[in-house]
Coordinates of C-alpha atoms (C1' of nucleotides) in Angstrom, one line a residue:
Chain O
X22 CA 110.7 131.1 111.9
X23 CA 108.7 132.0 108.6
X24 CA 111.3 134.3 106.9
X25 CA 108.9 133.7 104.0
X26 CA 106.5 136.8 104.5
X27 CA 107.0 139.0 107.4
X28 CA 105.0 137.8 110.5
X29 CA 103.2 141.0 110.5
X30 CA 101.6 140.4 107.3
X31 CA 100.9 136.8 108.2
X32 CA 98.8 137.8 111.3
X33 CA 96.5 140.2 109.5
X34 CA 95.6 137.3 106.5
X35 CA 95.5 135.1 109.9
X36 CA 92.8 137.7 111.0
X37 CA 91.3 138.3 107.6
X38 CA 90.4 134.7 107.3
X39 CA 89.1 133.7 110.8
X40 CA 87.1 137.1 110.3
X41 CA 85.3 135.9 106.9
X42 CA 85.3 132.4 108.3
X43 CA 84.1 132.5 111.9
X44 CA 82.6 136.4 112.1
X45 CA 83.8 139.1 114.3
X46 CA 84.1 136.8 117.9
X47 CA 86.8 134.5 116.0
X48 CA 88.9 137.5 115.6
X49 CA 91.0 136.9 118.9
X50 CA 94.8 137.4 119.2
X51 CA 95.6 134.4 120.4
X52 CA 93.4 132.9 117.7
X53 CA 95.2 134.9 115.1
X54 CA 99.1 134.0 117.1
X55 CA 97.9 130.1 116.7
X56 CA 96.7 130.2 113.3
X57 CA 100.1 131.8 112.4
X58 CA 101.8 129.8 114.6
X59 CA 103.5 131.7 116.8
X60 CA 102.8 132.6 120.5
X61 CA 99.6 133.9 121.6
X62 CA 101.6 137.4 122.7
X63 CA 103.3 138.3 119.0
X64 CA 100.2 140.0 117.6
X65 CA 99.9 142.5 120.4
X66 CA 103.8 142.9 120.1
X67 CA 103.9 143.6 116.7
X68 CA 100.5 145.8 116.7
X69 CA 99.8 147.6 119.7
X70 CA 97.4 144.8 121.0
X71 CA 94.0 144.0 120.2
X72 CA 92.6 147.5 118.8
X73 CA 95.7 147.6 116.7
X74 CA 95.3 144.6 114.7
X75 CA 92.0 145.4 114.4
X76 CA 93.0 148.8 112.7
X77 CA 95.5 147.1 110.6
X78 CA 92.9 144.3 109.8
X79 CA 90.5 147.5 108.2
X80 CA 92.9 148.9 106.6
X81 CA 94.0 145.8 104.7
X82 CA 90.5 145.6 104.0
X83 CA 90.0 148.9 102.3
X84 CA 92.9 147.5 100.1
X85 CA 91.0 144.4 99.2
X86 CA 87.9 146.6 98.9
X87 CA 89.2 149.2 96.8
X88 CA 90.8 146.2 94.0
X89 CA 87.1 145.2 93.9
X90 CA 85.4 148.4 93.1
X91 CA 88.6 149.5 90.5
X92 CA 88.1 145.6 89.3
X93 CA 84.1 145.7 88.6
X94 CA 85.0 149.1 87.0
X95 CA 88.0 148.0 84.3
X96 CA 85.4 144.9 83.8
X97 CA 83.1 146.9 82.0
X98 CA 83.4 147.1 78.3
X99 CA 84.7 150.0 76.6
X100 CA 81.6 151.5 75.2
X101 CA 79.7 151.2 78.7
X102 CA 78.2 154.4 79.3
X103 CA 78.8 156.5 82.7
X104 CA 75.6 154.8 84.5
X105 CA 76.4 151.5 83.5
X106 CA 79.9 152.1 85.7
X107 CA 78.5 153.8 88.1
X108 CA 76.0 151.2 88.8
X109 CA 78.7 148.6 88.5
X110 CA 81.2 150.1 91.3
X111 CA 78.4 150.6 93.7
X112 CA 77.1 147.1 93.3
X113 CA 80.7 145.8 93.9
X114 CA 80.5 147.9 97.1
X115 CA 77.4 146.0 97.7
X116 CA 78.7 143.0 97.2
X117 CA 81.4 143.1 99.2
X118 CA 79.6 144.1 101.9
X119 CA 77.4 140.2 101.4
X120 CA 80.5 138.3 101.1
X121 CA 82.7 139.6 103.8
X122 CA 80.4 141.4 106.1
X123 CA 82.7 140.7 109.9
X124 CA 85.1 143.0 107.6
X125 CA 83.1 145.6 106.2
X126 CA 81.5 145.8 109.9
X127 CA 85.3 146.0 111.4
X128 CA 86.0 149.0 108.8
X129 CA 83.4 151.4 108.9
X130 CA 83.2 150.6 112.7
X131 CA 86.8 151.2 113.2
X132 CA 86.8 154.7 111.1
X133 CA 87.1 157.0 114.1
X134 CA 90.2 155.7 114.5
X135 CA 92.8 158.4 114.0
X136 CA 95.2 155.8 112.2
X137 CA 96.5 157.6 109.3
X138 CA 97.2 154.6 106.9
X139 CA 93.2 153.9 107.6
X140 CA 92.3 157.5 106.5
X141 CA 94.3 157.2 103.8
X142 CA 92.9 153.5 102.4
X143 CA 89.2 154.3 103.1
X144 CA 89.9 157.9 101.5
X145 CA 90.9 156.1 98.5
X146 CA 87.8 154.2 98.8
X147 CA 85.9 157.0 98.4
X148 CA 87.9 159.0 95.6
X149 CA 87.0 156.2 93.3
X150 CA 83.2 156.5 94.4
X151 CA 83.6 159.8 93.6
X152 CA 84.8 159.2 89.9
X153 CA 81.7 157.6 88.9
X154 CA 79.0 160.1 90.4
X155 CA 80.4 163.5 89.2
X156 CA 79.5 162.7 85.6
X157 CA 75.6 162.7 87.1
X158 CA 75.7 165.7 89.6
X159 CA 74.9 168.0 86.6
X160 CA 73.0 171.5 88.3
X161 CA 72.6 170.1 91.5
X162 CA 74.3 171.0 94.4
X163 CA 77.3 169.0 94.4
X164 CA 77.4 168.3 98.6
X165 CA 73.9 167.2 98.8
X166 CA 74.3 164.9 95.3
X167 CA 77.3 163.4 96.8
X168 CA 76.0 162.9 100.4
X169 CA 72.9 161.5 98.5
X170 CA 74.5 158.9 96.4
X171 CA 77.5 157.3 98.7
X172 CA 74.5 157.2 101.8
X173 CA 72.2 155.3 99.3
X174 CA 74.7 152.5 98.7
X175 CA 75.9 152.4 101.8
X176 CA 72.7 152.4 104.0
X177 CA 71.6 149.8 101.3
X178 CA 74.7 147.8 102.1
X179 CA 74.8 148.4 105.7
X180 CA 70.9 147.1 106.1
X181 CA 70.7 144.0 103.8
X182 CA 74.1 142.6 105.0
X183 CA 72.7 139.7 107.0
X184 CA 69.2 139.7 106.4
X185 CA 66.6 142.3 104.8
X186 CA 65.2 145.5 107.0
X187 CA 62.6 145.1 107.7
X188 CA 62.0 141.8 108.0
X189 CA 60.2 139.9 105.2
X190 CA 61.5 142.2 102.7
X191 CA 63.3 140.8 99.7
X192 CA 66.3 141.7 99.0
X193 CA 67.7 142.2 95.7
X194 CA 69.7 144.5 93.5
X195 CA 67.6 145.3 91.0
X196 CA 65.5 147.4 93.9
X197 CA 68.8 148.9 94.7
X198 CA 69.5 149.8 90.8
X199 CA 65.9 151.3 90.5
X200 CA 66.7 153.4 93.6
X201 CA 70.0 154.6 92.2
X202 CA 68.0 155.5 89.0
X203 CA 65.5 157.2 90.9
X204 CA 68.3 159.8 92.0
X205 CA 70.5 160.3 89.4
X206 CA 67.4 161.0 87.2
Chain Y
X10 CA 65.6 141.4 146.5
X11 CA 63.8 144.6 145.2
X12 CA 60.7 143.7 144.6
X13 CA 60.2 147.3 143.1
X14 CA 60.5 146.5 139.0
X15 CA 61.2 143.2 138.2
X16 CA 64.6 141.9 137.8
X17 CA 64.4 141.5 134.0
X18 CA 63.8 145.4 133.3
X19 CA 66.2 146.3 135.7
X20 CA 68.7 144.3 134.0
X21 CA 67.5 146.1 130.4
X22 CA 68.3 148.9 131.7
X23 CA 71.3 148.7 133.4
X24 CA 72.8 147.3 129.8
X25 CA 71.4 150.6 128.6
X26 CA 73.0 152.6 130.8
X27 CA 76.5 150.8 130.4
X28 CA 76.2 151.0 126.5
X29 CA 75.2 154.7 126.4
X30 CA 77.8 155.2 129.1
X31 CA 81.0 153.0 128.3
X32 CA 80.0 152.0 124.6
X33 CA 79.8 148.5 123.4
X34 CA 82.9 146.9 125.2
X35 CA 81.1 148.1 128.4
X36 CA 77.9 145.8 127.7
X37 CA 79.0 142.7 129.8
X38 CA 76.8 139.9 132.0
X39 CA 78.6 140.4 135.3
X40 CA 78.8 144.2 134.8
X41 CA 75.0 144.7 134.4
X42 CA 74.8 142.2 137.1
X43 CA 76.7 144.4 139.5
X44 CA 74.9 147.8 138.3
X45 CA 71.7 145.8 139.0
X46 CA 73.0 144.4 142.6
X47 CA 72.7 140.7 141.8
X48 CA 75.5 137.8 141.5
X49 CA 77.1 137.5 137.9
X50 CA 75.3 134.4 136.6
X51 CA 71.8 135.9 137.0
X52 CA 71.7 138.1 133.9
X53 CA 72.3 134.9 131.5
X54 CA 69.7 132.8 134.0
X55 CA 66.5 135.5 132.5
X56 CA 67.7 135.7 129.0
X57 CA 69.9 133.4 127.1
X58 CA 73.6 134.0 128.0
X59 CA 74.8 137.2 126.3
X60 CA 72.9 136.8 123.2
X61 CA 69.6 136.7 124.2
X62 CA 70.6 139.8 126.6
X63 CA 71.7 141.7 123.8
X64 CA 68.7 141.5 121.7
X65 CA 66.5 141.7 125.0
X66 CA 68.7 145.2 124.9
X67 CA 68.3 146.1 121.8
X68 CA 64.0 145.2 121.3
X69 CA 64.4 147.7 124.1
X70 CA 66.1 149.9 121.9
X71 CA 64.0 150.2 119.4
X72 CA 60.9 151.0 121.6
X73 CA 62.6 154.2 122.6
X74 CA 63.7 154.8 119.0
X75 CA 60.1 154.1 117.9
X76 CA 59.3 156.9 121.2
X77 CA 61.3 159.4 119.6
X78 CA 60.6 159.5 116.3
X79 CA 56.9 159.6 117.1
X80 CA 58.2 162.5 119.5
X81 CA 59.1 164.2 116.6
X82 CA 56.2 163.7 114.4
X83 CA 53.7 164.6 116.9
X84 CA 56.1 168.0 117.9
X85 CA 55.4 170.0 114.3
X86 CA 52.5 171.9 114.2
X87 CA 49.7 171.2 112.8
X88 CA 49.8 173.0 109.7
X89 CA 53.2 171.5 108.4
X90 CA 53.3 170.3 105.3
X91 CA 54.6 166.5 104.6
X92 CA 57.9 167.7 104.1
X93 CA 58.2 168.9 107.3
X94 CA 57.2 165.5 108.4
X95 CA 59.2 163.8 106.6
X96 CA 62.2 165.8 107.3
X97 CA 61.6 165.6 111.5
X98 CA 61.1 162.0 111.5
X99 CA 64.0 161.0 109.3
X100 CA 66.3 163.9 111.2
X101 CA 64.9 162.1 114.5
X102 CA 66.0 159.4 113.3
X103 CA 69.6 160.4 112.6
X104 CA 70.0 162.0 115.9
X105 CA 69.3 159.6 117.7
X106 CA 72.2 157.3 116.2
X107 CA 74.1 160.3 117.2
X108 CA 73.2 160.5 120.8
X109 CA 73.3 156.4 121.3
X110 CA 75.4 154.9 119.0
X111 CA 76.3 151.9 120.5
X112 CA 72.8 151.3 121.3
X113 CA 72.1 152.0 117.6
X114 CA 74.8 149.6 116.8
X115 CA 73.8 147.1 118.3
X116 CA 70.1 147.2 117.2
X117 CA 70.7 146.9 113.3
X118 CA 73.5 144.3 114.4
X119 CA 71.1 142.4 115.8
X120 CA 68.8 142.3 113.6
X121 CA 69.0 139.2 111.9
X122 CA 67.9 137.0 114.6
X123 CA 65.1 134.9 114.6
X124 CA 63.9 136.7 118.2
X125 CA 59.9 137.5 117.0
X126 CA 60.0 139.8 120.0
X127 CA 62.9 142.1 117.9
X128 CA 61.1 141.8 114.7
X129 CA 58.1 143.3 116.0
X130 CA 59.9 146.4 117.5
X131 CA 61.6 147.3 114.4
X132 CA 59.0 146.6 111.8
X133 CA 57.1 148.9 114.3
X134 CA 59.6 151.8 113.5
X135 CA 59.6 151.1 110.0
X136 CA 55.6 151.8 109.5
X137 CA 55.8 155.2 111.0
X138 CA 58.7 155.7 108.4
X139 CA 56.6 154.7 105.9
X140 CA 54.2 156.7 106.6
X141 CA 55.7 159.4 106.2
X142 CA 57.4 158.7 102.4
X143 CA 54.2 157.8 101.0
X144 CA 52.6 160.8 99.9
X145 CA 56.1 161.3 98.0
X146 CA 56.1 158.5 95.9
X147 CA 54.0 160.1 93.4
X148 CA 54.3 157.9 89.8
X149 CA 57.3 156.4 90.9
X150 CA 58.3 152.5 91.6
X151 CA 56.8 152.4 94.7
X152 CA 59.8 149.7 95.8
X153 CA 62.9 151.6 94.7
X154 CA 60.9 155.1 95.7
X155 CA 61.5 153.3 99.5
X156 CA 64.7 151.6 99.2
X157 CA 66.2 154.9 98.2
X158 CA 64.7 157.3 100.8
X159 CA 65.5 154.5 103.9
X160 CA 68.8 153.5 102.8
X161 CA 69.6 157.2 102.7
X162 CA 68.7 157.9 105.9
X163 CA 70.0 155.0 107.3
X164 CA 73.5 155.3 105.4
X165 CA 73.5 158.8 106.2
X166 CA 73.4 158.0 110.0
X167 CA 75.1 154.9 109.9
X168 CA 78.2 157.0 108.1
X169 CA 77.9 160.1 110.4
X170 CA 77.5 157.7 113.7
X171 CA 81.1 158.5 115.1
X172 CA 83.0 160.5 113.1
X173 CA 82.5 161.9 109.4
X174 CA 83.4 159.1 106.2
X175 CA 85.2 159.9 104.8
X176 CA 87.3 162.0 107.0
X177 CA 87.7 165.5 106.6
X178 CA 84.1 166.2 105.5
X179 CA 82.0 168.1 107.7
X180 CA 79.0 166.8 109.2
X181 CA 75.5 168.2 109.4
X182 CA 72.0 167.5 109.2
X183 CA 71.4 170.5 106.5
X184 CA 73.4 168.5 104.2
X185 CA 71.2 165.2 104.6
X186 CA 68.3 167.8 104.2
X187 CA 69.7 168.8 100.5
X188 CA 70.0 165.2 99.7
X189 CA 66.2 164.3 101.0
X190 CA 64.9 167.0 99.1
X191 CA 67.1 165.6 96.1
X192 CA 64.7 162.8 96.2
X193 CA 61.4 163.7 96.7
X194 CA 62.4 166.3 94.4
Chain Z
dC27 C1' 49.3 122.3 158.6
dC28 C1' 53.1 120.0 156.1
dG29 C1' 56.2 118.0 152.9
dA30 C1' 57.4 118.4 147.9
dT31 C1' 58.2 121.2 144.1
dT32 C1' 59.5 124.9 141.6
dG33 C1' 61.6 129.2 140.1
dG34 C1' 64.9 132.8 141.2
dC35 C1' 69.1 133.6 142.4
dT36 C1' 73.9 132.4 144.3
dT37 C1' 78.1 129.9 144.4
dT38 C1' 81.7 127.5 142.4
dA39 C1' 84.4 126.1 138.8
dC40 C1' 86.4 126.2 134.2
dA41 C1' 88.1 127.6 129.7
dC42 C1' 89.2 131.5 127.2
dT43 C1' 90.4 136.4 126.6
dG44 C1' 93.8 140.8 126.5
dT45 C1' 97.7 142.7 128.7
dC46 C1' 101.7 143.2 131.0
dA47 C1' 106.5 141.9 132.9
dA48 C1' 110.2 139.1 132.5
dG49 C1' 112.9 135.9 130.0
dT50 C1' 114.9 133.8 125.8
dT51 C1' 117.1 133.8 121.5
dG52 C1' 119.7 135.1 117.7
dA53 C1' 121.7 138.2 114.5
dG54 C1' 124.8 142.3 113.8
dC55 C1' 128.8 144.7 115.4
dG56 C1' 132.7 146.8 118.2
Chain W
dC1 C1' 134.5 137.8 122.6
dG2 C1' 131.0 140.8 124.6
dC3 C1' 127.3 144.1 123.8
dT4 C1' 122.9 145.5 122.1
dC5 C1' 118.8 145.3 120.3
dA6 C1' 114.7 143.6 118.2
dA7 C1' 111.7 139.6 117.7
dC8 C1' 109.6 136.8 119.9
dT9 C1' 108.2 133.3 124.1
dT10 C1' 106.8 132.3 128.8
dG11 C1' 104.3 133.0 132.7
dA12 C1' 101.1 135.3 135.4
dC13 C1' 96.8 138.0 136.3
dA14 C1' 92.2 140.1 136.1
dG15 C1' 88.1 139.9 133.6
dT16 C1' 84.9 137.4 130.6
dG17 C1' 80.8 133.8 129.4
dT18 C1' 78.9 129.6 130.6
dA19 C1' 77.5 125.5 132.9
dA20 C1' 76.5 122.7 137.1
dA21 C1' 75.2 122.6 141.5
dG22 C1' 73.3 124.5 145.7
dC23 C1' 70.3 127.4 148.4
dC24 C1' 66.0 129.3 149.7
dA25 C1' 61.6 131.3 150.0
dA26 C1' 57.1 131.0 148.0
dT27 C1' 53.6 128.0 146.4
dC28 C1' 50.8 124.2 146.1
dG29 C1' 48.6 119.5 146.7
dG30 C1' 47.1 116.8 150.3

DNA sequence: CCGATTGGCTTTACACTGTCAAGTTGAGCG
DNA sequence: CGCTCAACTTGACAGTGTAAAGCCAATCGG
């Protein structure tokens, strides 16, 4: 009926939204087939049912998270020196991680998946990561730097997403930015 | 019906069992009712429905994480230095999101509710990983000095749960070693 | 000792879920 | 026209959480 936009496209911003909207127990395929309008069997026709829209779903959201992080980075101004970018892509990660946090959970918990186009977005993910810390790994070895880093921003991510760990901690950050100083020296 | 260990626990740990056995799709009311030889409906009459199962489970889980990683602290011999320390308990603490992930999973998942019960358990484990960072922090912010030694362990384990982000890197605890001693430098 | 109450559990029922098999529809093509 | 094939729809089924009602043994006030 829509020839406007493909219907597979339709049910993964269909998913995207009752994800951010409703958290991971909206994402249903017959929610999904309703809010596109179609019959509550077409996602698992076009996908290959539930896990595969939820692989399609993370992979989408790579894309939206890698246009974040390249975003925060052409935001800075041309004289910003390498920490300032660095600090400013791994607060977008952050960030993401508060404002859509069903979807970050649904990518890094749907990773093992051996879906190739989701290798390929989160790889991309991480090449950009990548861009920013090499100016800092200096005479360090470059494995443990780089382990180092991308566990510090995520593990900060992955723990302050609803609420602080532990409890009655604040959350903020600046404590993340002094933390990313502490390492990069 | 057995009036050996009360329904409650029994119920715990049958959701234990399926979790560590069939991963987080296997965690359901009427399948830990069957495991535990009782109708369907009396898991959700104890706890609260699903929910209040699920953290009931995952309180639970952090006792036994809280079990191991004083396992580990209390296994070095006596005359290990702090490092040492530091490095079992934090290593602890990464295998054992190895060896239960879905148990693991669901813990920090489950974190942000309001259950005091749940708060307790896992500000429980956080004090013996605190005790173990403090003689590092040395001159440093003691707040960022913590928010960068947890959220790397945490992201370090949290990445490495399943399978290795991104792809194609290999995995191993020497690695995360490198990157503690980065820190504490 | 006895009737009432209560808590632990069962039974029943219902709405919702994913998945599969079969049917429908419609466009492209000989 | 008739054939095919892909994109859906329809219908059915087992499994899920939850809520209401029932059952039943233990407990307790008298």
């Amino acid at each position: 009926m829509p020839m406007r936009g493909d219907l597979p496209r339709l049910l993964i911003e269909a998913g995207l939204a009752l994800l951010d909207e409703e958290g991971a127990e909206g994402l249903t395929l017959r929610r999904v087939a309703a809010r596109a309008g179609v019959s509550h069997a077409a996602p698992a026709h076009h996908f290959n049912g539930l896990p595969g829209l939820r692989t399609a779903i993370a992979t989408e959201g790579f894309c939206s998270f890698l246009h974040e992080l390249v975003s925060a980075r052409d935001a800075l101004p041309p004289d910003a020196d390498p920490f300032q970018g660095l600090l400013a892509v791994n607060q977008a990660y952050i960030r993401f991680s508060w404002r859509r946090p069903a979807l970050f959970r649904l990518m890094f918990d749907q990773l093992p998946t051996e879906n190739d186009d989701l290798r390929l977005a989160a790889r991309a993910v991480y090449a950009i990561l990548q861009d920013h810390w090499t100016p800092f790994v200096g005479n360090r070895p470059p494995a443990a730097f780089e382990t180092a880093i991308w566990a510090l921003t995520h593990g900060f991510a992955a723990l302050n997403m609803d609420r602080p760990y532990p409890p009655d901690t604040p959350v903020n950050l600046s404590s993340y930015e002094d933390a990313l100083r502490l390492l990069v020296g």
